[in-house]
Short mmCIF file of C-alpha atoms in Angstrom, two decimals:
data_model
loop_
_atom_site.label_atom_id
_atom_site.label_comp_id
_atom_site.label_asym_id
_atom_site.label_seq_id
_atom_site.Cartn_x
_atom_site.Cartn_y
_atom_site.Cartn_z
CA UNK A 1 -12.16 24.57 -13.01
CA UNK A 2 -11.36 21.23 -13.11
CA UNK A 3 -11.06 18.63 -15.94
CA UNK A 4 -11.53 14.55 -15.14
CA UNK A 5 -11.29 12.19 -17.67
CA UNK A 6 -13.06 8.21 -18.78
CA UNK A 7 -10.53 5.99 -19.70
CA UNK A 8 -9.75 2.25 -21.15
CA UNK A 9 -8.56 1.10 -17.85
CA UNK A 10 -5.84 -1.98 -17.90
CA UNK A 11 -7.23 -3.65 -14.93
CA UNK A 12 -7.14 -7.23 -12.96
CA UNK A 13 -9.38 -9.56 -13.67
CA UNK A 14 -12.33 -9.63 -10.73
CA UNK A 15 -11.24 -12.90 -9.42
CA UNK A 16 -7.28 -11.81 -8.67
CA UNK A 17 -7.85 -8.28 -7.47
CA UNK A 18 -6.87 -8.92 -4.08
CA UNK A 19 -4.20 -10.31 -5.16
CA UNK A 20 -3.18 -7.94 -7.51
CA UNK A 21 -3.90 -5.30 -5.55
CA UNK A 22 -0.59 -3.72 -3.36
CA UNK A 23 0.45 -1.01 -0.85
CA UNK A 24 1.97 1.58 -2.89
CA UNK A 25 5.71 1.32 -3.38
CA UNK A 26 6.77 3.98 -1.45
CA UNK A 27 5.76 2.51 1.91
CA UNK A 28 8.16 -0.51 2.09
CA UNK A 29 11.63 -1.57 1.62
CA UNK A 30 13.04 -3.68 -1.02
CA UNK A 31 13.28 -6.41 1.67
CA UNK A 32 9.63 -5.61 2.96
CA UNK A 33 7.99 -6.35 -0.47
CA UNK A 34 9.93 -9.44 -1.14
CA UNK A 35 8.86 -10.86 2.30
CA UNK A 36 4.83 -9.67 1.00
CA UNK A 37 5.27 -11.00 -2.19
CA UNK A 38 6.91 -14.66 -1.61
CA UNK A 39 3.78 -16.67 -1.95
CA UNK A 40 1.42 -13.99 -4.49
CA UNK A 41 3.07 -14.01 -7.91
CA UNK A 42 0.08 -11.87 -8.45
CA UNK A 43 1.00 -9.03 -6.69
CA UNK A 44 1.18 -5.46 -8.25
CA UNK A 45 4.59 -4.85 -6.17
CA UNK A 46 6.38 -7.29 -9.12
CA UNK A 47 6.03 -4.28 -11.20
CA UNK A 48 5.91 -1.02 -9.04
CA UNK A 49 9.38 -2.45 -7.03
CA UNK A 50 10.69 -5.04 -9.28
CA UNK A 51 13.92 -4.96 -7.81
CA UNK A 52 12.02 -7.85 -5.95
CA UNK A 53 12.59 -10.03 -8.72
CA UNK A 54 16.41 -9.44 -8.86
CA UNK A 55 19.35 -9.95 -6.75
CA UNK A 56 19.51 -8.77 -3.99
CA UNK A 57 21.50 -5.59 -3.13
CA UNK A 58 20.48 -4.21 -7.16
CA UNK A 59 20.60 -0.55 -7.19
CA UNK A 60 16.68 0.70 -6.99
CA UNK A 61 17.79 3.21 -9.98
CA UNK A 62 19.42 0.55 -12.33
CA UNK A 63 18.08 0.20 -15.76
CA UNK A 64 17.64 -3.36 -14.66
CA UNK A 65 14.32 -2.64 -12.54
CA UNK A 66 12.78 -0.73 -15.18
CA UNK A 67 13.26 -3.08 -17.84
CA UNK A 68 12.12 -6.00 -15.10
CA UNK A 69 8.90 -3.51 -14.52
CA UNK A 70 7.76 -3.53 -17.82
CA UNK A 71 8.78 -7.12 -18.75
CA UNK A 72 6.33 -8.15 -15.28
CA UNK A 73 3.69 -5.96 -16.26
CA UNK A 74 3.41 -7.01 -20.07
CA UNK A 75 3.45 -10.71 -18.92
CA UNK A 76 0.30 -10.08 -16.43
CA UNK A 77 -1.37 -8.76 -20.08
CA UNK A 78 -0.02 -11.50 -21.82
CA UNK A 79 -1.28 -14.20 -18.98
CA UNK A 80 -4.81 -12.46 -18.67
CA UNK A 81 -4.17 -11.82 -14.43
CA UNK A 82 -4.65 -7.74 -15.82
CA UNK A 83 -7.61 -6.83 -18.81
CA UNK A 84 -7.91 -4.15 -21.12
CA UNK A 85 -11.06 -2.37 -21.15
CA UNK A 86 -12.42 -1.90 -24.45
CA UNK A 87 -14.44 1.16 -23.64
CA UNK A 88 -13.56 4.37 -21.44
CA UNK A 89 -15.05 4.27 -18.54
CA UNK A 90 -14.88 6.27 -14.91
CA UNK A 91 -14.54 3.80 -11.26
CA UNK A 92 -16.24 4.45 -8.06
CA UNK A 93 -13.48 3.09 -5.61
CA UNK A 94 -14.58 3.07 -2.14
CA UNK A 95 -12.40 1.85 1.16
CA UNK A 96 -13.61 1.02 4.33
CA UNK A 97 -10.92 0.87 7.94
CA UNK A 98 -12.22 0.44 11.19
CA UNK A 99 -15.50 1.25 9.64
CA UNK A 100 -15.36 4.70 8.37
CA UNK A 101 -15.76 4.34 4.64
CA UNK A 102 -14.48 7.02 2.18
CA UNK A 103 -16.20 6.54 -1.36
CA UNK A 104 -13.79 8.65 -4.67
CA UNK A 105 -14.08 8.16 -8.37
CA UNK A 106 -11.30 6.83 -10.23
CA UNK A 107 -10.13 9.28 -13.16
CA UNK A 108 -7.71 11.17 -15.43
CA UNK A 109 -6.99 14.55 -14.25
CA UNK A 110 -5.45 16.83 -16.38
CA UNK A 111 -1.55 17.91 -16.90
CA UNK A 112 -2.78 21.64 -17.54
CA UNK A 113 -4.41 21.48 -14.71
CA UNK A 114 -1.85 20.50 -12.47
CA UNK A 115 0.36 23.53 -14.62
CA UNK A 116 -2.00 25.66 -13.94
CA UNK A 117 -2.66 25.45 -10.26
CA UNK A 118 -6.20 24.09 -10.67
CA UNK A 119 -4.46 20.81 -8.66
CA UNK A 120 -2.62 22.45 -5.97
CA UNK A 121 0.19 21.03 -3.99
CA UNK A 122 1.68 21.17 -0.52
CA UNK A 123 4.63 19.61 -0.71
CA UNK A 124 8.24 20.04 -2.48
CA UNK A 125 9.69 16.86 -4.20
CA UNK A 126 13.07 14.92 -4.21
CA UNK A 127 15.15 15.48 -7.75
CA UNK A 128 16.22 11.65 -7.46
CA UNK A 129 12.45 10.31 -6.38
CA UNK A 130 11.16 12.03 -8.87
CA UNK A 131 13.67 11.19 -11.90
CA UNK A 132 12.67 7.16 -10.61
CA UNK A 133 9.42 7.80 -11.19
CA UNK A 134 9.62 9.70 -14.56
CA UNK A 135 11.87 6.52 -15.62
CA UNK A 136 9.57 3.79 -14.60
CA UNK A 137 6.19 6.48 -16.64
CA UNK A 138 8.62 6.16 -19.39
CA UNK A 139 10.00 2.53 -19.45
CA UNK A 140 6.47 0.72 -18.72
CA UNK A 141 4.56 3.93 -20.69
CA UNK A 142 1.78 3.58 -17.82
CA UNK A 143 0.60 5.01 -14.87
CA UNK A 144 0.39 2.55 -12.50
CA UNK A 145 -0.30 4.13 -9.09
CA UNK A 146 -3.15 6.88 -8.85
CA UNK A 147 -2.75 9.98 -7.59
CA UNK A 148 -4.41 10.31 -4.74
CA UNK A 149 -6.64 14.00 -4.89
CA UNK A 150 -9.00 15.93 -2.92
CA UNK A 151 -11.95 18.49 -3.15
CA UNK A 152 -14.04 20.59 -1.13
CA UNK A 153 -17.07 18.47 -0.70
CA UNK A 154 -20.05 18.77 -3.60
CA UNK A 155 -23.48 17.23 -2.46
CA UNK A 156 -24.62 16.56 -5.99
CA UNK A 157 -21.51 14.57 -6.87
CA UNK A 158 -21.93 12.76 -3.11
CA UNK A 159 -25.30 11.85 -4.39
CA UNK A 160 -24.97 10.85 -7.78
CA UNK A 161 -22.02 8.53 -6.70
CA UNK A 162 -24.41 6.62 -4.08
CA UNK A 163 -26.97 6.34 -5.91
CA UNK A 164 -24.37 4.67 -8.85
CA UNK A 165 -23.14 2.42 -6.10
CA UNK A 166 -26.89 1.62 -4.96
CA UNK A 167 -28.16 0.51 -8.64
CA UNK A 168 -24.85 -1.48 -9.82
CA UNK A 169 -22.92 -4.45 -8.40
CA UNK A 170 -19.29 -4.29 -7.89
CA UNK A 171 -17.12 -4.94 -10.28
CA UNK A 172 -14.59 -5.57 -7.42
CA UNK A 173 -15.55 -6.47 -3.45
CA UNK A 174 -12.79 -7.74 -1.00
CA UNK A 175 -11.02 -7.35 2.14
CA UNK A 176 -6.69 -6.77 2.14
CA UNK A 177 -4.76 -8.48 4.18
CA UNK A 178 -4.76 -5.91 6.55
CA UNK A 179 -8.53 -5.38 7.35
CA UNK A 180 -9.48 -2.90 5.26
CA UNK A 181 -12.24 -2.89 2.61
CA UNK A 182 -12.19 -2.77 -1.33
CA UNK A 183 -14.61 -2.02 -3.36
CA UNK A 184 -15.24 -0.85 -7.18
CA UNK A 185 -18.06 -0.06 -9.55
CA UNK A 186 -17.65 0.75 -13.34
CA UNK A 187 -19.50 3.46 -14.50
CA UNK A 188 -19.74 2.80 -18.57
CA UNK A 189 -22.91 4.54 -19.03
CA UNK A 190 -22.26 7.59 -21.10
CA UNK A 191 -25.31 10.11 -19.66
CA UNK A 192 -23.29 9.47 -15.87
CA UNK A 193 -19.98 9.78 -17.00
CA UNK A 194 -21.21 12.93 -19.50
CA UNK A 195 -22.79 14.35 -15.80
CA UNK A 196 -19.46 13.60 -13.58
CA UNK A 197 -17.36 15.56 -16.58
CA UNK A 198 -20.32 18.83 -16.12
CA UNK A 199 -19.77 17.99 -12.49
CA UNK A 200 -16.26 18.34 -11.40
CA UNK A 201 -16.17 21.43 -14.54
CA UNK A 202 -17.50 23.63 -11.02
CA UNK A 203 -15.18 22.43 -8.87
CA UNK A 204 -12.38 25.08 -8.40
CA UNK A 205 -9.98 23.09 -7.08
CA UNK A 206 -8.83 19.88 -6.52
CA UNK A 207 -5.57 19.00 -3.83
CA UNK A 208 -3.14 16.62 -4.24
CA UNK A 209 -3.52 14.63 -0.66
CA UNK A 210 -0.55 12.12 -1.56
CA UNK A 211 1.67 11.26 -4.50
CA UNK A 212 3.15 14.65 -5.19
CA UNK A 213 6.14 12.73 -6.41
CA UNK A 214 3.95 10.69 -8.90
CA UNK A 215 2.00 13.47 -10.13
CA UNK A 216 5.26 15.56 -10.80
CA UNK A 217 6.55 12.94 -12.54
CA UNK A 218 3.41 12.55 -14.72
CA UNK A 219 3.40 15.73 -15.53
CA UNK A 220 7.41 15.66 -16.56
CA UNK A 221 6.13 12.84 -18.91
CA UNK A 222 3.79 14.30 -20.28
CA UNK A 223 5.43 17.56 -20.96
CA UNK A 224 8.37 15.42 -22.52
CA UNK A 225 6.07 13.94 -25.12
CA UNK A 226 4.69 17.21 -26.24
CA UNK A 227 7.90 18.20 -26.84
CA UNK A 228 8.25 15.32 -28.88
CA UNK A 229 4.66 15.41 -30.58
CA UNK A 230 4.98 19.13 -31.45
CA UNK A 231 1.56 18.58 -33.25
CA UNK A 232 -0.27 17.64 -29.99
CA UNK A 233 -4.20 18.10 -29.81
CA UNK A 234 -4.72 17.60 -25.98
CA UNK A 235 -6.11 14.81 -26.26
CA UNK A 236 -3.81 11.98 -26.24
CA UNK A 237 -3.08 10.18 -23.42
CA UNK A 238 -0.17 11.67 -22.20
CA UNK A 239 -2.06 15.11 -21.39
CA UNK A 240 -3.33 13.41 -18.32
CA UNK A 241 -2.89 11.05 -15.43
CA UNK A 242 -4.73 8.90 -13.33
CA UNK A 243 -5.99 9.76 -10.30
CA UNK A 244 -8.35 8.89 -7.06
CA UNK A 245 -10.42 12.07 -5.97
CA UNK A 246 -12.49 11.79 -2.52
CA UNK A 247 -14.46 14.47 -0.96
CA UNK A 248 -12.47 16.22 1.90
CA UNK A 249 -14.79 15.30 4.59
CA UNK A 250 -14.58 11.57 3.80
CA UNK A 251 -10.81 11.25 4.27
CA UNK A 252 -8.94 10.77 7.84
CA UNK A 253 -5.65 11.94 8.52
CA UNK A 254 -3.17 10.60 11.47
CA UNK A 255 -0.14 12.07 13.28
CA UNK A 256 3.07 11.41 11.41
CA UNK A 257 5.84 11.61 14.55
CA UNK A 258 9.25 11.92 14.62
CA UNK A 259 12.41 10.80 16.65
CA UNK A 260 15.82 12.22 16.91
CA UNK A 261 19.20 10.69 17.20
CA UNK A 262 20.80 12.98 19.73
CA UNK A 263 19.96 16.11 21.64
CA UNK A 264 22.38 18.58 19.92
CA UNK A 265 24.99 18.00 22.57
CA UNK A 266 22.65 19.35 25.16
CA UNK A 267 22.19 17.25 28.44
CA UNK A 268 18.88 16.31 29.07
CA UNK A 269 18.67 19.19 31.51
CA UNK A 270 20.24 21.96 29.07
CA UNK A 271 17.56 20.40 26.41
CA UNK A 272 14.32 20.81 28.73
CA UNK A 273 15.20 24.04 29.72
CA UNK A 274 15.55 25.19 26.30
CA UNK A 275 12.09 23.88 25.31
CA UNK A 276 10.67 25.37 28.15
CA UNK A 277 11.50 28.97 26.69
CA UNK A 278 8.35 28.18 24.01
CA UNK A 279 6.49 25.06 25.69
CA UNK A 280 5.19 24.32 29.11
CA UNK A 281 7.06 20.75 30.04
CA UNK A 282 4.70 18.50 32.33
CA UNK A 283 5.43 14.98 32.95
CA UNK A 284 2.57 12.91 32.06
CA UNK A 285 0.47 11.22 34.77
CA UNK A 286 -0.34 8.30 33.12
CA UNK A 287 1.94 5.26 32.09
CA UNK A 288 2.33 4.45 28.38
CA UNK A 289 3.31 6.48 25.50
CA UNK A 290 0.87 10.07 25.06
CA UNK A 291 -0.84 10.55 22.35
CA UNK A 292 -1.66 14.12 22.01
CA UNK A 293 -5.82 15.49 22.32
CA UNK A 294 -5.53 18.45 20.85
CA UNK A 295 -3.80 21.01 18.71
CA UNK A 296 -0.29 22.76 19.82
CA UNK A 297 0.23 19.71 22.38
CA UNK A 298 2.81 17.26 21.79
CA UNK A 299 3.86 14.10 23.37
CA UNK A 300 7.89 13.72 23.53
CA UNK A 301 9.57 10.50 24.94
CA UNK A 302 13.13 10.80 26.74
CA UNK A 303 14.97 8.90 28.63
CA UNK A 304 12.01 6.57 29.09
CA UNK A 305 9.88 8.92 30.06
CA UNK A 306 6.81 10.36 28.49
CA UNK A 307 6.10 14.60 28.56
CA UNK A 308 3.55 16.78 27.64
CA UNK A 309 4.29 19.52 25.61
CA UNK A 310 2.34 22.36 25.27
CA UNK A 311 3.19 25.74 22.70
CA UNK A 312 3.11 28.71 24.27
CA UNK A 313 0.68 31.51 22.60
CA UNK A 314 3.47 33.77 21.26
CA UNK A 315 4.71 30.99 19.04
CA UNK A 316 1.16 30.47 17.70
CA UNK A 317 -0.14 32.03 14.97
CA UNK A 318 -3.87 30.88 13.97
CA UNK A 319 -4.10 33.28 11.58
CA UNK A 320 -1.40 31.89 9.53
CA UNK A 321 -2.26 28.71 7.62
CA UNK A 322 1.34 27.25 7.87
CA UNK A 323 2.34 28.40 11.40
CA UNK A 324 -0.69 27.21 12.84
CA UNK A 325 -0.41 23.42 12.16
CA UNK A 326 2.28 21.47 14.95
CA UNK A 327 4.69 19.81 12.27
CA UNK A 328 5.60 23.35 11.34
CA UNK A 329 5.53 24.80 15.61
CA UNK A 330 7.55 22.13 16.63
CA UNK A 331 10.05 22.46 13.49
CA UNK A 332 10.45 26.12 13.64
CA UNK A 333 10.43 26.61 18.05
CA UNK A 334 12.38 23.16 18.79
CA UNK A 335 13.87 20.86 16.42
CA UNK A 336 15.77 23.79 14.35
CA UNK A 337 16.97 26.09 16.75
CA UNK A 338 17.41 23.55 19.97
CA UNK A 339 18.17 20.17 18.47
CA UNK A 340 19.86 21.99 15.20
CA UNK A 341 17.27 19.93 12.69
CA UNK A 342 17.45 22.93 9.88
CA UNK A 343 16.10 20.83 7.03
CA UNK A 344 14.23 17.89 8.29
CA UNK A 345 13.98 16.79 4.29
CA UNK A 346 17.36 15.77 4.25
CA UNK A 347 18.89 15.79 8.03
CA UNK A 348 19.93 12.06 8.82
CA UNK A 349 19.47 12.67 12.25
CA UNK A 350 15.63 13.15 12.18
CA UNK A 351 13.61 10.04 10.93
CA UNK A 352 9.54 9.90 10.60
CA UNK A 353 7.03 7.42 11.81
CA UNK A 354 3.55 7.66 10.66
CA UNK A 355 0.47 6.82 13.01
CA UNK A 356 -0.26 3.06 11.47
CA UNK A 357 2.45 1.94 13.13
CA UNK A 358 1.83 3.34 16.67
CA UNK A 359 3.46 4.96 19.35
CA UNK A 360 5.34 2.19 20.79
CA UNK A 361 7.17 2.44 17.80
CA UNK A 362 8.94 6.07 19.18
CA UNK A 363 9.59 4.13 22.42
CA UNK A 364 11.31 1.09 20.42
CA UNK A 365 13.03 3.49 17.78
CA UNK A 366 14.02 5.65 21.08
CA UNK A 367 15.47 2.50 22.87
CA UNK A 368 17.05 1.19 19.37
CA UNK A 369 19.05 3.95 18.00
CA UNK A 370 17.37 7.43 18.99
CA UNK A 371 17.38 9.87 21.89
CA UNK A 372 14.56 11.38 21.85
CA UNK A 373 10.87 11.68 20.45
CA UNK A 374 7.80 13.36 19.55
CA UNK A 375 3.87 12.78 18.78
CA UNK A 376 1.93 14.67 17.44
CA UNK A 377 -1.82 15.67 16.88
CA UNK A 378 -3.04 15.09 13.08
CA UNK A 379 -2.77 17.86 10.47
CA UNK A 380 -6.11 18.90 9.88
CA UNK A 381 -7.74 18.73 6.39
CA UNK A 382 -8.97 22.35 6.41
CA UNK A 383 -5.53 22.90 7.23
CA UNK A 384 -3.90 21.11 4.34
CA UNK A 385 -6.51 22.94 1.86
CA UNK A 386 -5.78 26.30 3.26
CA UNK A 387 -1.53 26.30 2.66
CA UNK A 388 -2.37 24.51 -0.84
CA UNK A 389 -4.51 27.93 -1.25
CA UNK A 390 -2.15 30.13 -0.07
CA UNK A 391 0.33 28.33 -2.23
CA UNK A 392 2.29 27.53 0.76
CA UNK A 393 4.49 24.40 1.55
CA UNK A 394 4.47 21.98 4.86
CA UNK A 395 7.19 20.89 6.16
CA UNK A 396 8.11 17.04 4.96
CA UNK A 397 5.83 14.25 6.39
CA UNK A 398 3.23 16.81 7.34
CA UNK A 399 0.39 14.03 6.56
CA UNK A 400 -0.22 10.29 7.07
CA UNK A 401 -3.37 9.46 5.23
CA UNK A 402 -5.21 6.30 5.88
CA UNK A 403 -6.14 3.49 4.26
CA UNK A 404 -3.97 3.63 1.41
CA UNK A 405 -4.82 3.19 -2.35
CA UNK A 406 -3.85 0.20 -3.58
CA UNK A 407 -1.73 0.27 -6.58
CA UNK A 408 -2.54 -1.96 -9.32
CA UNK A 409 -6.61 -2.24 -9.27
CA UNK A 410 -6.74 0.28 -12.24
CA UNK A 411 -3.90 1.05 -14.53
CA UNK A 412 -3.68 3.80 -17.05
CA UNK A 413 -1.89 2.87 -20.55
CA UNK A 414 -0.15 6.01 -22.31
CA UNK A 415 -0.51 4.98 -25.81
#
């Protein structure tokens, strides 16, 4: 069963949150966040990618950025833009795009859990994404993006979190530059947090949604200092990290496509035959990129032309958790065997483009530098709980969750 955590948040004062507050760092370049960042001193990207504050063309793994991290992040202490909390405390966090809100609570999870399979994962990680993130746990000794988790929906937590939110004024309330809604509540009193702890103790399981890299490298960290505080009790700091959890029915997930440099030295005849060995191939009858309306159909954009894409039942396997969602149908019936894609993780001639950005983006990338490419419909939740059950793995860039977390709104110290 699960274990959550109050803690002494480091956190921005109410009156710079939005400007503290930044996309996480793994969905922009170095030359991305510098362009975000060149009028907000403020912003939480001067210590997740610091390399902004260096010369340009610094090596993202140089000891430089690390030290620069921590130097950035003790000055916002030092200045008063970020506070310590004096007492522990659990956060409601709650963001609202186009509308839909989804409302989580803002905690430590546990590093036995996450050993222990109690936080389940769907995902394999990078050696050299996670060794950056272990380095910048260890250099600033904080956790400064959450992990963003999941759980099977629980009414009684649902309830006792609105009526929190009902009874309490924010502690944070603004809008990010790109539409979508932030908002906070501290809960300090010790009879709620004492009922969220009995709370989640029933909850079986909780997922990791996104930030398997960060919550590896927590857990590395973690493990690390054990070893080096043989005398451990559990309850220092370092047996946990911070995290986000939201109910699975709150959370929306969009189609993360892909495009392909070339077609495997296949004309574009050769290639649509192939596919249609496993997918009925139908142009589409109307103009403008397709955006698939239901499961096994794809959309797939060649030589300016849009296609429907359909799976044919005997590559379809419902009862399977894994071979039943499309990023894995369309990796194991056309990008490996016809367009010779056998690991997608670390082929450079497969690249990924998640919903936000839209599917005019496949048409530009296609026009740009790519052959061909491919939409797809959204993995579905159920369907991301059900491999983390199984104790299964998607293929890479399986999800695109939206709206993002913002990194730097709560901040957990390791000491």
């Amino acid at each position: 069963m699960a274990v959550i955590k109050p803690f002494c948040a480091v956190r921005p004062t109410p009156e710079l949150a939005d400007k503290v507050a930044a996309l996480p760092y793994d969905v922009m370049n170095s030359e991305e966040a510098r362009e975000m960042v060149k009028d907000n001193p403020y912003s939480f990207l001067h210590v997740d990618k610091a390399e902004i504050d260096l010369e340009p063309g610094v090596d993202l793994y140089d000891p430089m950025v690390y030290a620069k991290a921590r130097e950035n992040l003790l000055r916002f202490i030092e200045e008063g833009t970020l506070i310590r909390e004096p007492k522990k405390a659990f956060y409601i966090y709650t963001l609202v795009m186009d509308g839909h809100p989804q409302t989580g609570l803002v905690s430590l999870a546990s590093v036995d859990d996450y050993l222990n399979n109690v936080v389940k994962k769907h995902e394999f990680t990078r050696a050299d994404k996670e060794a950056d993130r272990i380095r910048h746990v260890e250099v600033t000794n904080f956790h400064t993006g959450p992990i963003f988790l999941t759980y099977v929906p629980k009414d009684s937590i649902t309830k006792l979190l609105e009526e929190y939110q009902k009874n309490h004024t924010p502690l944070y309330d603004f809008i990010a530059e790109d539409g979508v809604g932030h908002k906070a509540w501290s809960i300090l009193d010790e009879d709620v947090i004492q009922r969220l702890e009995e709370e989640f103790s029933q909850v079986e399981s909780l997922y990791i949604a996104d930030g398997h890299h960060r919550a590896a490298s927590a857990v590395r960290v973690g493990e690390k200092k054990r070893k080096e505080n043989p005398g451990y009790t559990g309850d220092e700091e370092f047996n946990h990290f911070l995290a986000v959890i939201f109910p699975s029915n709150e959370l929306r997930i969009m189609d993360y496509n892909r495009v392909v440099k070339d077609l495997n030295g296949k004309s574009e005849k050769e290639f649509i035959q192939a596919v249609e060995e496993n997918f009925t191939v139908t142009p589409a009858s109307q103009p403008g990129p397709y955006k698939p309306q239901k499961k096994h159909e794809f959309g797939m954009y060649l030589e300016d032309r849009w296609y429907v894409l359909e799976a044919k039942p005997h590559i379809v396997f419902d009862e399977d958790p894994l071979k039943r969602i499309d990023c894995k149908i369309l990796q194991d019936n056309l990008l490996h065997p016809i367009l010779g894609i056998e690991d997608p993780r670390t082929d450079k001639r497969i690249d990924f483009i998640g919903g936000i950005r839209g599917l005019k983006e496949l048409e530009t990338r296609v026009k740009k530098n790519m052959k061909v490419a491919f939409s797809l419909y959204p993995t579905l939740i159920e369907d991301l709980i059900a491999i983390s059950d199984a104790g299964m793995v998607m293929p890479p860039k399986s999800t695109w969750f939206e709206p993002k977390l913002r990194s730097g709104l709560f901040l957990h110290d390791l000491e």
